[in-house]
Short mmCIF file of C-alpha atoms in Angstrom, two decimals:
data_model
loop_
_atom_site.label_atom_id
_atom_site.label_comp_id
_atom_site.label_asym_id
_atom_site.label_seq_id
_atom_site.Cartn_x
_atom_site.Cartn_y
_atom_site.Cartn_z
CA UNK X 1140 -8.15 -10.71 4.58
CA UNK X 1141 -8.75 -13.97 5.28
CA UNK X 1142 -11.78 -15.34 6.46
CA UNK X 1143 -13.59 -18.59 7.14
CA UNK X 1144 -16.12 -18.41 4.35
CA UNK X 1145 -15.86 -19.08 0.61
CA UNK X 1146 -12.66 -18.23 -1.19
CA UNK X 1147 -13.14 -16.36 -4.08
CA UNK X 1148 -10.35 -17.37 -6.76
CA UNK X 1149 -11.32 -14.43 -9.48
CA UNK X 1150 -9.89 -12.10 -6.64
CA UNK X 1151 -6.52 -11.06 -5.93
CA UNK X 1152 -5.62 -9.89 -2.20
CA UNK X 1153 -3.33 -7.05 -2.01
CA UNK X 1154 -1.60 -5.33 1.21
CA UNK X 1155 -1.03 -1.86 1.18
CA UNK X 1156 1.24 -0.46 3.76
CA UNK X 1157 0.40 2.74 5.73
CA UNK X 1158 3.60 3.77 7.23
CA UNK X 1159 3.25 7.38 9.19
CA UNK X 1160 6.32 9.50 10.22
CA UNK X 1161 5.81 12.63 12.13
CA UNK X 1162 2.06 13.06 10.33
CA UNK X 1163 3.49 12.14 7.31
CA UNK X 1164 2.29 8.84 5.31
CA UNK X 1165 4.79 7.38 3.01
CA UNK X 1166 3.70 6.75 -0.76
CA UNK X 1167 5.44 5.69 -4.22
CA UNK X 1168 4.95 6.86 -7.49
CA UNK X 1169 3.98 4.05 -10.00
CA UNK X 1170 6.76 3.10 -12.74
CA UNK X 1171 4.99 4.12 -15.95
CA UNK X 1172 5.14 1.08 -17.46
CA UNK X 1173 2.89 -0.68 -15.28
CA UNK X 1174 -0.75 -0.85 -14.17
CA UNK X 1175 -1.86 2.96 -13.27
CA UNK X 1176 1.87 3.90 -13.69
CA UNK X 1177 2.99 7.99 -12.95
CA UNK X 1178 -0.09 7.51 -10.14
CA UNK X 1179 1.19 7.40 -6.44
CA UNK X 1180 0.01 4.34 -3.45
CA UNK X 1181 0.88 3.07 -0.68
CA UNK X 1182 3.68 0.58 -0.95
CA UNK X 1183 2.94 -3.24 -1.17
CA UNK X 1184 1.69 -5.79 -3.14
CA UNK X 1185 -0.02 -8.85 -3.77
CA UNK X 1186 0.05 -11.95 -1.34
CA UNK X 1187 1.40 -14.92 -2.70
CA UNK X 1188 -0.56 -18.48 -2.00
CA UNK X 1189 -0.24 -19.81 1.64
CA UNK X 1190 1.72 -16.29 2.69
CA UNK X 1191 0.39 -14.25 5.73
CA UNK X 1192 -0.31 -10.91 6.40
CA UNK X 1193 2.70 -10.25 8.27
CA UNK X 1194 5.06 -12.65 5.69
CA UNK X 1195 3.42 -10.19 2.81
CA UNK X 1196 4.16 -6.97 4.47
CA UNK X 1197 7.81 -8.24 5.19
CA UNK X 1198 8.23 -9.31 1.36
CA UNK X 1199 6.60 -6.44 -0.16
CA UNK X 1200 8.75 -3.89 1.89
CA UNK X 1201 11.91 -5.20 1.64
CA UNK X 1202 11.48 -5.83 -2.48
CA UNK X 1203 10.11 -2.35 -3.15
CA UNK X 1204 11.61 -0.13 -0.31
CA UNK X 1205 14.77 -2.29 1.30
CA UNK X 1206 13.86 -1.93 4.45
CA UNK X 1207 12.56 -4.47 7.34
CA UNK X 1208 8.64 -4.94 7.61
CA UNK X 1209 8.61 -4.78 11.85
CA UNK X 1210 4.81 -5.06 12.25
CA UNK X 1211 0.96 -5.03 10.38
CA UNK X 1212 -2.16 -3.70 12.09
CA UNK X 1213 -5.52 -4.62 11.64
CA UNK X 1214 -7.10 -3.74 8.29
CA UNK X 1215 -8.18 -0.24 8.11
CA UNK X 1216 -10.10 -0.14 4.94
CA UNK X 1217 -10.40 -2.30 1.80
CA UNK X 1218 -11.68 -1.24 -1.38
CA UNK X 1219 -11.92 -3.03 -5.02
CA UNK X 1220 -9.51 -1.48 -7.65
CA UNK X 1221 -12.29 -1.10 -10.24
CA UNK X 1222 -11.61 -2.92 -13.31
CA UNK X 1223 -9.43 -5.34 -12.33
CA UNK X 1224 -9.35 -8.57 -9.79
CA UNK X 1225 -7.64 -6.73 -6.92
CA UNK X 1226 -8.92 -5.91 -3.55
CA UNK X 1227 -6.60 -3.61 -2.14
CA UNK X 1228 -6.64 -3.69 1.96
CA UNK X 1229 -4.90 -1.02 3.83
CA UNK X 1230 -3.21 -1.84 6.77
CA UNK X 1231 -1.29 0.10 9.27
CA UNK X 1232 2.57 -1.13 9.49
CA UNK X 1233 5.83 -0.12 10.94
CA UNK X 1234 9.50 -0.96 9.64
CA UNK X 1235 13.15 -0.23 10.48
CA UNK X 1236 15.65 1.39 8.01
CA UNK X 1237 15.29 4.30 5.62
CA UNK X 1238 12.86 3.55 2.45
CA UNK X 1239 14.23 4.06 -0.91
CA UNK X 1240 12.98 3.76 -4.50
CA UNK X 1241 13.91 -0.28 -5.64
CA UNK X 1242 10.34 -0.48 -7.70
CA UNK X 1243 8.98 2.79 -7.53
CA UNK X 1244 9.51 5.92 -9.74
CA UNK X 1245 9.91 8.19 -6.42
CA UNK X 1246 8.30 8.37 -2.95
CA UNK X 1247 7.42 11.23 -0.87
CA UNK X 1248 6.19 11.54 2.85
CA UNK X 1249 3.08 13.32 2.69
CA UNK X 1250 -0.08 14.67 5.12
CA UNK X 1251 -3.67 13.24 4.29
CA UNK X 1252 -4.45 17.00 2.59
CA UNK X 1253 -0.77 16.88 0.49
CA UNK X 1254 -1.79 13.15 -0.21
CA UNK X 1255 -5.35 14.42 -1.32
CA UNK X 1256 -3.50 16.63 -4.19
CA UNK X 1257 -1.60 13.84 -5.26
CA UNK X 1258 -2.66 11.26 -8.79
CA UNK X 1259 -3.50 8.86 -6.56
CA UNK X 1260 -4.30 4.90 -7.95
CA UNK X 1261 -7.90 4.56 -7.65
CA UNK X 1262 -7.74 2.44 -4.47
CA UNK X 1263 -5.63 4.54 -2.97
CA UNK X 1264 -7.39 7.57 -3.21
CA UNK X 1265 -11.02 6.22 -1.74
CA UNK X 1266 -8.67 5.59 0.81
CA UNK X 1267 -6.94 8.65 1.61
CA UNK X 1268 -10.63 10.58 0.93
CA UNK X 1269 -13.19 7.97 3.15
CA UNK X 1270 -10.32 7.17 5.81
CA UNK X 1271 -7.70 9.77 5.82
CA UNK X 1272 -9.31 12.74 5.81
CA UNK X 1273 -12.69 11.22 6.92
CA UNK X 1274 -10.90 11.05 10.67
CA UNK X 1275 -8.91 14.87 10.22
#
């Protein structure tokens, strides 16, 4: 996410969290009142200036999920949510404590083929469709 070239202040970085249980990849149902709200991602967020991968993934769990960020893997995938300034990059984590809904509408534990019948965010669903189910 970040690299030794140009910086490109017109885009956002967002994390996304992959967390698998069992199979099973844990994702949250927007709030409807925000950006793509009712669709279902993968938790996380944007990274604020100066934080790291690892300070992000700690943040954005605890805030959304209460529970503690243990670990993020290298970047599995990163794709542009179309028509806005995020680039949304997907990376594997791991975390201690049981996830519950702080920001979210609801969250489920689902396999890449339950995930695929899911409203997915745009972002999320190039994801689940070129990486998820790419590799089953």
């Amino acid at each position: 996410m970040r690299g030794g070239g140009a910086v490109d202040a017109s885009v956002i970085e967002v994390v996304a969290a992959v967390a698998v249980r069992e199979g099973r990849h844990l994702v949250c149902q927007r709030p409807a009142h925000k950006r793509h709200g009712g669709l279902w991602e993968f938790p996380g967020g944007k990274l604020e200036p100066g934080e790291t991968l690892q300070e992000a993934v700690r943040r954005e769990l605890a805030e959304e999920l209460g529970v503690e960020g243990t670990e993020a893997g290298p970047c599995l995938a990163t794709f542009h949510d179309p028509g806005s300034p995020y680039r949304v990059a997907f990376h594997p984590v791991t975390f201690r404590g049981e996830p519950r809904c702080l920001e979210h509408a609801a969250l489920a534990w689902a396999t890449p083929a339950e995930l695929a019948a899911l409203p997915l965010a745009p972002s999320d669903r190039r994801f689940v469709e070129t990486v998820l189910l790419a590799g089953a």
